[in-house]
CSV table of C-alpha atoms in Angstrom, one decimal:
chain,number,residue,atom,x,y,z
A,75,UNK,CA,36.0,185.0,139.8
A,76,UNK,CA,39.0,182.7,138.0
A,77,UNK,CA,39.1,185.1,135.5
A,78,UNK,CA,39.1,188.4,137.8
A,79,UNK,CA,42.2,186.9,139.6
A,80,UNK,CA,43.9,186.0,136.2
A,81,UNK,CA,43.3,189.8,135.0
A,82,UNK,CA,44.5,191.3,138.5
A,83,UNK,CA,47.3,188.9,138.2
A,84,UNK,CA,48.5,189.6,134.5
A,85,UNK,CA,47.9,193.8,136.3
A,86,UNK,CA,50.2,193.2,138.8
A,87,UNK,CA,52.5,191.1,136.9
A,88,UNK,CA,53.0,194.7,134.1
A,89,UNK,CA,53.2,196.4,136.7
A,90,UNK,CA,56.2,194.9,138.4
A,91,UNK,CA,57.7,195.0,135.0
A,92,UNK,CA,57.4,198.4,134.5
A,93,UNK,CA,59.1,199.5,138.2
A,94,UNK,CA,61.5,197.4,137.0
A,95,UNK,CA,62.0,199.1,133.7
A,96,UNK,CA,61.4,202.0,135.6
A,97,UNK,CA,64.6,201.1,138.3
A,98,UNK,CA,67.1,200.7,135.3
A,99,UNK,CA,66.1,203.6,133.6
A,100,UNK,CA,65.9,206.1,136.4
A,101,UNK,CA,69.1,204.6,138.3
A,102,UNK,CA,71.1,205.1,134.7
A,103,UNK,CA,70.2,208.9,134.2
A,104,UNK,CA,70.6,209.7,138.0
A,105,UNK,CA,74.0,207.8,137.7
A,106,UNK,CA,74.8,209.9,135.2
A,107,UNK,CA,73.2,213.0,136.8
A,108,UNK,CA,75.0,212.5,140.2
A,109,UNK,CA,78.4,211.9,138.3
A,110,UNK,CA,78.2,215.1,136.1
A,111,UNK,CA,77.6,217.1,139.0
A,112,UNK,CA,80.6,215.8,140.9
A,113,UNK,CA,83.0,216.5,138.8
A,114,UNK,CA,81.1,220.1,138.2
A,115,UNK,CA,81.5,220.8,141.7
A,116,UNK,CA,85.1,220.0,142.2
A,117,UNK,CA,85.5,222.1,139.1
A,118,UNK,CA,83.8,224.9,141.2
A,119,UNK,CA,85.6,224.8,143.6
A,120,UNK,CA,89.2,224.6,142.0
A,121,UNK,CA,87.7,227.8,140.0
A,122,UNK,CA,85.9,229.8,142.5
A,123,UNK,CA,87.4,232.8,142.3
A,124,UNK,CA,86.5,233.1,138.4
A,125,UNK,CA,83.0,231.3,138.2
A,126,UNK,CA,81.3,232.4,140.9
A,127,UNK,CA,81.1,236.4,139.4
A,128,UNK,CA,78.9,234.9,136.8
A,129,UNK,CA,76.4,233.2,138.7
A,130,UNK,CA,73.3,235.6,138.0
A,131,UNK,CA,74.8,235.9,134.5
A,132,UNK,CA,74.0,232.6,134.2
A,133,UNK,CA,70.4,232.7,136.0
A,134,UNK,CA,69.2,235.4,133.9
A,135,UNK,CA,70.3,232.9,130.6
A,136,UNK,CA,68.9,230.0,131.9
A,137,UNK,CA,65.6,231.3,132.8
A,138,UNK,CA,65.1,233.2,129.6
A,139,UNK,CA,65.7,229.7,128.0
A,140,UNK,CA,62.9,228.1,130.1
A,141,UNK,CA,60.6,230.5,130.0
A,142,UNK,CA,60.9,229.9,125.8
A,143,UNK,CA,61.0,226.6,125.6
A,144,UNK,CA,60.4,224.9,128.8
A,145,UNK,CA,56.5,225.4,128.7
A,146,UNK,CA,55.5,224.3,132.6
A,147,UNK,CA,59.2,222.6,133.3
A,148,UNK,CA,60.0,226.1,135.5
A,149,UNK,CA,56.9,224.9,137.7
A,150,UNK,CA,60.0,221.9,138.8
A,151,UNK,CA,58.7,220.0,141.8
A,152,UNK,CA,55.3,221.1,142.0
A,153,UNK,CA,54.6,220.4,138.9
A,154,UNK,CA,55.4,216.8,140.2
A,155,UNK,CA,53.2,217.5,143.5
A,156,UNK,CA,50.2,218.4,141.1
A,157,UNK,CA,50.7,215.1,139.0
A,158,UNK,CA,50.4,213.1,142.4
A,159,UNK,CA,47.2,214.7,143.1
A,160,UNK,CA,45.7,214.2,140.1
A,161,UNK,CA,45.2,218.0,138.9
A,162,UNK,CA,47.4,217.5,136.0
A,163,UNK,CA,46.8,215.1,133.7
A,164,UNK,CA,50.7,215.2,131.8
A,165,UNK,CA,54.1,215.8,132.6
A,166,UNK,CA,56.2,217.0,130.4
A,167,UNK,CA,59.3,214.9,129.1
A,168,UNK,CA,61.9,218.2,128.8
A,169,UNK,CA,60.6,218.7,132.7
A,170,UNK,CA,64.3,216.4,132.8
A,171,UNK,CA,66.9,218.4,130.6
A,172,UNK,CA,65.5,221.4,132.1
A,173,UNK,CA,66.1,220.4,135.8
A,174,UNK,CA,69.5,218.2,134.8
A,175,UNK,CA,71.0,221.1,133.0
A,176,UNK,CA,69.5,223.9,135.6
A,177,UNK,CA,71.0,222.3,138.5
A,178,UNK,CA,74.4,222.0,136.5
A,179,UNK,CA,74.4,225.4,135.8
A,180,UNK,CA,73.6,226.2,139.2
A,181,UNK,CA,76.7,224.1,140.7
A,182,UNK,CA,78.9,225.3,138.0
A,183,UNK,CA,78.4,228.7,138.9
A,184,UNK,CA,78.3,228.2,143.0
A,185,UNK,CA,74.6,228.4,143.8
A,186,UNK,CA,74.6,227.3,147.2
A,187,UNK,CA,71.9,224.1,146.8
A,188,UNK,CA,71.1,220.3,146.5
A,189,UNK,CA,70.4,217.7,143.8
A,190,UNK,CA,67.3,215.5,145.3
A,191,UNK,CA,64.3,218.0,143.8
A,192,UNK,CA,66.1,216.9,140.2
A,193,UNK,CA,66.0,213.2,140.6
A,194,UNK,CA,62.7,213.1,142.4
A,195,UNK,CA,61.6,215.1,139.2
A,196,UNK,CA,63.6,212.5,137.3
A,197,UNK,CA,62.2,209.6,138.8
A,198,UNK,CA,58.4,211.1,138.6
A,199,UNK,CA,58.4,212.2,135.1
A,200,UNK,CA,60.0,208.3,133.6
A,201,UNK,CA,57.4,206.6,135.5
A,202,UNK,CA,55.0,208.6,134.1
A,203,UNK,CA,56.0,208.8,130.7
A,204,UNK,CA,55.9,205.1,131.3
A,205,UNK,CA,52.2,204.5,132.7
A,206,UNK,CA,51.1,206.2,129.9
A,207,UNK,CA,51.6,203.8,127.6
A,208,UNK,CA,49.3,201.5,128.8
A,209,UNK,CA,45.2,201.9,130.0
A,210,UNK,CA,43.9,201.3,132.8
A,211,UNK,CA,47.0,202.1,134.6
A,212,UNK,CA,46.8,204.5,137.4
A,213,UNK,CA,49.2,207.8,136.6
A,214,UNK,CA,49.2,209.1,140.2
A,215,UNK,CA,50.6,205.6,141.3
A,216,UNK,CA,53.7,206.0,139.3
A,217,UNK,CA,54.7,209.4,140.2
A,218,UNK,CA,55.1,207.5,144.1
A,219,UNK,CA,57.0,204.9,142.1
A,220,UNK,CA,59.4,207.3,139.9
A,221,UNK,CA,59.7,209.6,143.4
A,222,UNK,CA,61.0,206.6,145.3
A,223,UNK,CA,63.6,205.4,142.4
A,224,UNK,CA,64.5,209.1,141.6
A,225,UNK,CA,65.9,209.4,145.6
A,226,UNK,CA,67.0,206.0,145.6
A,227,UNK,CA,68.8,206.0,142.9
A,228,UNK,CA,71.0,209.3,143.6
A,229,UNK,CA,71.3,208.6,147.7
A,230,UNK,CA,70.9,204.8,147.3
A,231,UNK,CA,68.9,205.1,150.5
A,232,UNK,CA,66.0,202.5,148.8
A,233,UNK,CA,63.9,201.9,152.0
A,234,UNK,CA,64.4,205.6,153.7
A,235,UNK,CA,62.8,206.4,149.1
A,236,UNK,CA,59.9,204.5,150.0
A,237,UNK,CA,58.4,205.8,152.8
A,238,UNK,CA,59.8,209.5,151.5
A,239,UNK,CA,57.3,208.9,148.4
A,240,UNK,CA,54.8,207.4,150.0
A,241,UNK,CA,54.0,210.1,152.8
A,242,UNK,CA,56.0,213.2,150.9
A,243,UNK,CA,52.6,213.8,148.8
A,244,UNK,CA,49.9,213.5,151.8
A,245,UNK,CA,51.0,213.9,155.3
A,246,UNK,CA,49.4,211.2,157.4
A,247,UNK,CA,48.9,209.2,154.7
A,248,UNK,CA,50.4,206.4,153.1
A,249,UNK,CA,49.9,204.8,150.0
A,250,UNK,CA,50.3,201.3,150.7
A,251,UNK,CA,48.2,200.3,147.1
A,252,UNK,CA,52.0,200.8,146.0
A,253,UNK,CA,54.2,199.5,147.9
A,254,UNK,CA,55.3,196.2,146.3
A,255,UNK,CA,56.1,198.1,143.0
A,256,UNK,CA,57.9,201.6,144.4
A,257,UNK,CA,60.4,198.5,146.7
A,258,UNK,CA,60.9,197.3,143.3
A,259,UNK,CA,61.1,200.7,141.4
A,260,UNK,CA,63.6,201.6,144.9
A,261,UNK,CA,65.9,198.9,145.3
A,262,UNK,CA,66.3,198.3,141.0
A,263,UNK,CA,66.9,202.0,141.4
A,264,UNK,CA,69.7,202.1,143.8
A,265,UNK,CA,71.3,198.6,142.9
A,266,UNK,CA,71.7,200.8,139.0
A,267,UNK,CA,73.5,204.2,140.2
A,268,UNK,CA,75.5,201.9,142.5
A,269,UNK,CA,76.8,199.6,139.5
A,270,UNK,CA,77.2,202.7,137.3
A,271,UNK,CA,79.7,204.1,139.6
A,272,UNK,CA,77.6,206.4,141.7
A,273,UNK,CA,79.2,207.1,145.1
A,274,UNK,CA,77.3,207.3,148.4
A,275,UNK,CA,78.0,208.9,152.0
A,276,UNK,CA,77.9,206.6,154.5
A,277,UNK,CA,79.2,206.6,158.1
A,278,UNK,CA,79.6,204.1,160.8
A,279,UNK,CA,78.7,205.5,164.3
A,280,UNK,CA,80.2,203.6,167.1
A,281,UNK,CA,77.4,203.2,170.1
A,282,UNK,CA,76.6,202.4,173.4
A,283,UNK,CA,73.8,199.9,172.8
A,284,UNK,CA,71.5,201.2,175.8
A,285,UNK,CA,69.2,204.0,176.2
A,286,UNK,CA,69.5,205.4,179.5
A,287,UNK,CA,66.6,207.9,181.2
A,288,UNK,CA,69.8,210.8,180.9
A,289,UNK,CA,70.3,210.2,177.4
A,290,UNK,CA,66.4,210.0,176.3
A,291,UNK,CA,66.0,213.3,177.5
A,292,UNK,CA,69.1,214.8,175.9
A,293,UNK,CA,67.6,213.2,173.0
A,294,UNK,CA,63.7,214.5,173.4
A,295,UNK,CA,65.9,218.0,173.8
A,296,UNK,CA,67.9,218.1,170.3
A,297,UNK,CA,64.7,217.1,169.0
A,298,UNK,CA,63.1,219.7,170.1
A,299,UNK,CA,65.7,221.9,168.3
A,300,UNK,CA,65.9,220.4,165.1
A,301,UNK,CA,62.6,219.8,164.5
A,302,UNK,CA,62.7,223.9,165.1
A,303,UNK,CA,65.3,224.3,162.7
A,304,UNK,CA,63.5,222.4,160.5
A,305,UNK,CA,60.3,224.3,160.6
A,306,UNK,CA,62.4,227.7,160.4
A,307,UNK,CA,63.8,226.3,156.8
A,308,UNK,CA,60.8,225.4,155.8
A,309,UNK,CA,59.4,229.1,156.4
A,310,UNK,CA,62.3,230.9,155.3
A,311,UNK,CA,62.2,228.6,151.9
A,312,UNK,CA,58.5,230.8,151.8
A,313,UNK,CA,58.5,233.5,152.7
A,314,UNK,CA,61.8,234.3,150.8
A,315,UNK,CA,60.0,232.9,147.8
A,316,UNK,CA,57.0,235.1,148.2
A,317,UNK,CA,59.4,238.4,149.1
A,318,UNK,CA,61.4,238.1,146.1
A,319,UNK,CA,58.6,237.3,143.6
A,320,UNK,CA,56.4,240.0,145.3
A,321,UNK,CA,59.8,242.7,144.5
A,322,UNK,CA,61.0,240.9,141.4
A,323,UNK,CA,58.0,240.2,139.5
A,324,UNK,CA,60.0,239.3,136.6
A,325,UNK,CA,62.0,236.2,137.2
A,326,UNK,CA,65.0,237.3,134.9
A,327,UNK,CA,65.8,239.9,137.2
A,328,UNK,CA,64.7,238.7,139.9
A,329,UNK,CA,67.2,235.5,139.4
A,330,UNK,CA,69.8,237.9,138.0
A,331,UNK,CA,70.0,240.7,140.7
A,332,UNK,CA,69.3,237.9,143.5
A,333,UNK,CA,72.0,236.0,141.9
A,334,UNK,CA,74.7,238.6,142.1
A,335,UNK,CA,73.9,239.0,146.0
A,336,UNK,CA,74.2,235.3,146.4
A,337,UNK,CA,77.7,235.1,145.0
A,338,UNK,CA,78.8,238.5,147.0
A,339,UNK,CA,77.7,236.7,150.4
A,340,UNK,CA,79.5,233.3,149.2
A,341,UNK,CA,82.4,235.8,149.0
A,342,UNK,CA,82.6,237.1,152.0
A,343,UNK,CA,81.6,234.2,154.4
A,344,UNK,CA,84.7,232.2,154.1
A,345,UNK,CA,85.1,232.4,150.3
A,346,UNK,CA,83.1,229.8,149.0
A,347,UNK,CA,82.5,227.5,152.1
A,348,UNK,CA,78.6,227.7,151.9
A,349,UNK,CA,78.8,227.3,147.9
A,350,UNK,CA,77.3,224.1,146.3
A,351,UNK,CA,75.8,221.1,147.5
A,352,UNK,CA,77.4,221.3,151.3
A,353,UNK,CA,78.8,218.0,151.1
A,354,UNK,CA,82.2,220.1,152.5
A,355,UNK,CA,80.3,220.8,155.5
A,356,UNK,CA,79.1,217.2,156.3
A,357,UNK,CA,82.5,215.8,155.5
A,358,UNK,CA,83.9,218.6,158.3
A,359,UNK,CA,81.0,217.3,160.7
A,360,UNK,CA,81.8,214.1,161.0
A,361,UNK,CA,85.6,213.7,159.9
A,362,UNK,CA,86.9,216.6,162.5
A,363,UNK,CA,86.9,219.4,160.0
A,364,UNK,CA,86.4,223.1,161.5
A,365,UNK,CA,82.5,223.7,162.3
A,366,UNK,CA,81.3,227.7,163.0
A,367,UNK,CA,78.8,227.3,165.3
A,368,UNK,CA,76.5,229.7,162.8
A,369,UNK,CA,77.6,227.2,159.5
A,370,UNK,CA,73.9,226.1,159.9
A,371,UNK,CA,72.4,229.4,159.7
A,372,UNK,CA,74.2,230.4,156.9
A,373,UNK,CA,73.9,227.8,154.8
A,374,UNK,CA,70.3,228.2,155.2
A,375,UNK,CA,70.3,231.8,154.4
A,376,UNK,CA,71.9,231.2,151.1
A,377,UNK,CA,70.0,227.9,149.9
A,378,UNK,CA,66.8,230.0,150.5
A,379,UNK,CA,67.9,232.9,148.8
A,380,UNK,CA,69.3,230.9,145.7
A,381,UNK,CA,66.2,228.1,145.2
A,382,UNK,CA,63.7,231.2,146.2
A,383,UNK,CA,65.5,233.3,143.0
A,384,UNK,CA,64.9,230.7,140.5
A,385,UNK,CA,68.1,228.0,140.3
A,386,UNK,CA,67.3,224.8,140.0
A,387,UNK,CA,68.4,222.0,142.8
A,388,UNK,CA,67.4,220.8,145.3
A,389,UNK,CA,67.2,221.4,149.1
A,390,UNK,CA,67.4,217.9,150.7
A,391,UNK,CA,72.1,218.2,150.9
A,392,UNK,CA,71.7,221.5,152.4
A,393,UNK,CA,69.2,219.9,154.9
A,394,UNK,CA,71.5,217.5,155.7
A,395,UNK,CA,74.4,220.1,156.0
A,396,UNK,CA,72.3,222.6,157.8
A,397,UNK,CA,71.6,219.1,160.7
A,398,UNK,CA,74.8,218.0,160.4
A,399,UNK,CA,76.7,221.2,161.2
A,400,UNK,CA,73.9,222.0,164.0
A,401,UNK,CA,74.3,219.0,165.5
A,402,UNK,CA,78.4,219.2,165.8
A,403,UNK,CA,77.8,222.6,167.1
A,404,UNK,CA,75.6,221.2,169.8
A,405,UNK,CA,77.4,217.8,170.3
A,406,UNK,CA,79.5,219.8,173.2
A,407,UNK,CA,76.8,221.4,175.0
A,408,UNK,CA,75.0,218.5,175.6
A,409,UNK,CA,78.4,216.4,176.2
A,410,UNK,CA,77.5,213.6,173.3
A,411,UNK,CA,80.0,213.0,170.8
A,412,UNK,CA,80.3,215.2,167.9
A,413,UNK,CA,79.6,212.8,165.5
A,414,UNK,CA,75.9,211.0,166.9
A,415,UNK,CA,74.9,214.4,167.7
A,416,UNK,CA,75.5,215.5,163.7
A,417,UNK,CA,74.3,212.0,162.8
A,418,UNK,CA,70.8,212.8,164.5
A,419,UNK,CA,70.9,216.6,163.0
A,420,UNK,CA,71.7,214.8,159.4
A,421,UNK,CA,68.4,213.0,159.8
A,422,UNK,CA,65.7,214.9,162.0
A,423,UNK,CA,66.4,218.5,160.0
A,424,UNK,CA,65.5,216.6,157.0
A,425,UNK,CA,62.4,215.5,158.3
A,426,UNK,CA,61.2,218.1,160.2
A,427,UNK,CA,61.2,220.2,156.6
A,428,UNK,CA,60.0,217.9,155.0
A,429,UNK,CA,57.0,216.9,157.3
A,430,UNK,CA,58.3,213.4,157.1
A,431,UNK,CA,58.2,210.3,159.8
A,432,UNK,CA,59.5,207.1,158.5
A,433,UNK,CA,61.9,208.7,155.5
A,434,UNK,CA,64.4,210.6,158.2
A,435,UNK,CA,64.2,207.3,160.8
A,436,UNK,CA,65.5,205.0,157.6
A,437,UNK,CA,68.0,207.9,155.7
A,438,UNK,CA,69.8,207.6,159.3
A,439,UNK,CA,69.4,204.0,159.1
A,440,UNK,CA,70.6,203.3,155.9
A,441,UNK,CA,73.5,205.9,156.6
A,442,UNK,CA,75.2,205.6,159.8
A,443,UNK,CA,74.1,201.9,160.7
A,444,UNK,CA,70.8,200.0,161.8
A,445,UNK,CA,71.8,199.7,165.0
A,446,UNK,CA,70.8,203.9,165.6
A,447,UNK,CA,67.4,203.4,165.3
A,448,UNK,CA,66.4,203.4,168.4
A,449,UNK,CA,68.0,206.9,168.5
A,450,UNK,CA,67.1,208.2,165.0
A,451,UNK,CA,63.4,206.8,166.1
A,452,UNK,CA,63.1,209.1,169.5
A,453,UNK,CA,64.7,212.7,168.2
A,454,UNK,CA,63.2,212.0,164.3
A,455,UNK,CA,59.8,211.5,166.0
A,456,UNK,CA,60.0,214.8,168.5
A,457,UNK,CA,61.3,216.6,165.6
A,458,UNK,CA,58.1,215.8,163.5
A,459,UNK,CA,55.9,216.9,166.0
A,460,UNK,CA,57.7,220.1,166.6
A,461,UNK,CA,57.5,221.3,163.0
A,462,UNK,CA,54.0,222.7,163.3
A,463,UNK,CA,53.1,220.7,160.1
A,464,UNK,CA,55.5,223.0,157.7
A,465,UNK,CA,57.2,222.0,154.6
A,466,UNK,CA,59.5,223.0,152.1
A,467,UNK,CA,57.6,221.7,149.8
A,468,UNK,CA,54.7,224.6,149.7
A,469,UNK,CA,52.1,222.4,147.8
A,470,UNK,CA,51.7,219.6,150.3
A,471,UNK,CA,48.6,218.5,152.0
A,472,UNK,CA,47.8,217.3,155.1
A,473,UNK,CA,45.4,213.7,154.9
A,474,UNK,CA,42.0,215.9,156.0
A,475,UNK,CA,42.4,218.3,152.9
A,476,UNK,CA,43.4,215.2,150.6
């Protein structure tokens, strides 16, 4: 029995190692990742006008490349998905240039999408690579630990990482054999991108610390809506998918002749303002910028058209535009100030795509201030039941078909 404990211990003991390993590693490249893109999108935008033509140009040459050389990396974050289940015993190490350089290209060029599918692919794929190395280890545990270090480390959000990791795979299910090493994986994660110079958004709300019955049902009511909004991104991200690969069976022109509609439409709608990540639109949102009360529609037309074509990015920053313009657009409806109201929108949309819980509860936490949870907890929750189960991330499962 001595001897079992001394093995489990010396088990735990590499394994604690490894997330930390894991931590530095994955905070550096999503450090460097995050800053890239940065710059790339201010260099976008200062050059709209001549880069944005060229945006299926640039699909069509990107794809071509991957579909040469990439071998499965074009599968992006289900390829991930299938490593966390188990059906895939290997992911592939240029899984990470691809999405890096894909979601540059994207950004470069105006593709109107996020960055979290990258580092979550970032994240997975080092853990991985690093399990491998040694038997006995168990490879579906360290694609939760490289998920939670590839979020944290690009939102330094370590605790909302976690739980994202740990219930993104299985709805209704957490993985709490892995907890002690993703809060390692997390925090080492987030501590790196933030010492390499990696910014993060963060806002202070000011609030009213009680809960009146008024206020709880205005609350119950916007999450009602945005756990709505959340489920209609999550089908549109489908069935947009499944139209264009069903009329573009080949996905150089399908990314090519999709491509050139995207960058006509980020034309005419206000010349660029849906374009990118969206961090332009959150800024307005909460910083008294001008908010069209259809910004949120908009910008989910054009992120589902551009991920469903073939660019690589993510969709989590357009979820958080998509909430946070909604929820300024609402604020004055329901006579809440403009910035609580985008606050709760920032958070709920993203979990209500995502078929998240805890993850939305603690990204508004670890945003805005502890002290909203109370709120974050009552519209996040309503939003989650709301969303009829749907996610943008098609190869989920639900815990009774895990």
């Amino acid at each position: 029995m001595r001897g079992y404990s001394l093995e489990k211990m010396k088990h735990v003991g590499l394994v604690l190692i490894l997330s930390v390993l894991i931590g530095l590693s994955v905070g550096a490249l999503d450090a460097g990742f995050g800053r890239v893109l940065d710059y790339i999108s201010i260099f976008f935008h200062q050059h709209k006008h001549l880069l944005l033509p060229f945006l299926g140009f640039a699909g069509m040459l990107f794809v071509h490349i991957q579909l040469k050389y990439g071998k499965d990396s074009h599968l992006g974050i289900g390829l991930i998905f299938k490593a966390g289940y188990g059906e895939v015993s290997k992911v592939p190490k240029r899984l990470v240039p691809f999405a890096i350089c894909g979601t540059w290209l994207t950004h470069l060029f105006g593709g109107s999408a996020g960055r979290e599918g990258v580092a979550v692919q970032i994240g997975a794929t080092v853990a991985h690579a690093f399990g491998r190395q040694f038997q006995g280890m168990n490879y579906k545990r360290f694609i939760v630990i490289g998920m939670a270090s590839g979020f944290a480390g690009l939102f330094q959000t370590p605790i909302a990482a976690i739980f994202f990791a740990m219930e993104v795979l299985v709805v209704g299910h957490l993985t709490y054999d892995v907890l002690l090493p993703t809060m390692v994986a997390s925090f080492t994660a987030s501590f790196t991108s933030e010492f390499l110079g990696l910014s993060k958004f963060s806002y202070h709300l000011v609030l009213d610390d009680r809960l009146p019955w008024f206020l709880i049902v205005r609350l119950v009511i916007l999450g009602i809506i945005f756990g709505l909004v959340g489920y209609l991104f999550a089908r549109t991200m489908r069935l947009t998918r499944l139209t264009l690969t069903n009329h573009f069976p080949n996905p150089v022109w399908r990314i090519g002749i999709v491509g050139i509609i995207v960058s006509i439409l980020l034309f005419i709608f206000h010349d660029g303002r849906y374009a990118s990540l969206g961090t332009n639109l959150i800024v307005d949102s909460f910083h008294g910028g001008t908010i069209y009360p259809y910004d949120w529609l908009l910008k989910m037309i054009l992120t589902a058209l551009t991920l469903a074509c073939g660019f690589q990015g993510g969709e989590v920053l357009p979820m958080f535009a998509i909430g946070s313009t909604l929820g300024a657009a609402l604020a004055g409806i329901f006579g809440l100030p403009v910035d609580f109201v985008a606050a709760l929108g920032f958070a709920s949309v993203f979990g209500s795509a995502t078929n998240t819980f805890l993850a939305p509860i603690f990204i508004g936490a670890e945003v805005f201030g502890f002290d909203a949870i109370p709120y974050f907890f009552i519209v996040c929750a309503i939003g989650y039941l709301c969303n009829g189960n749907r996610s943008i991330y098609s190869l989920q499962k639900i815990e009774k078909e895990f």
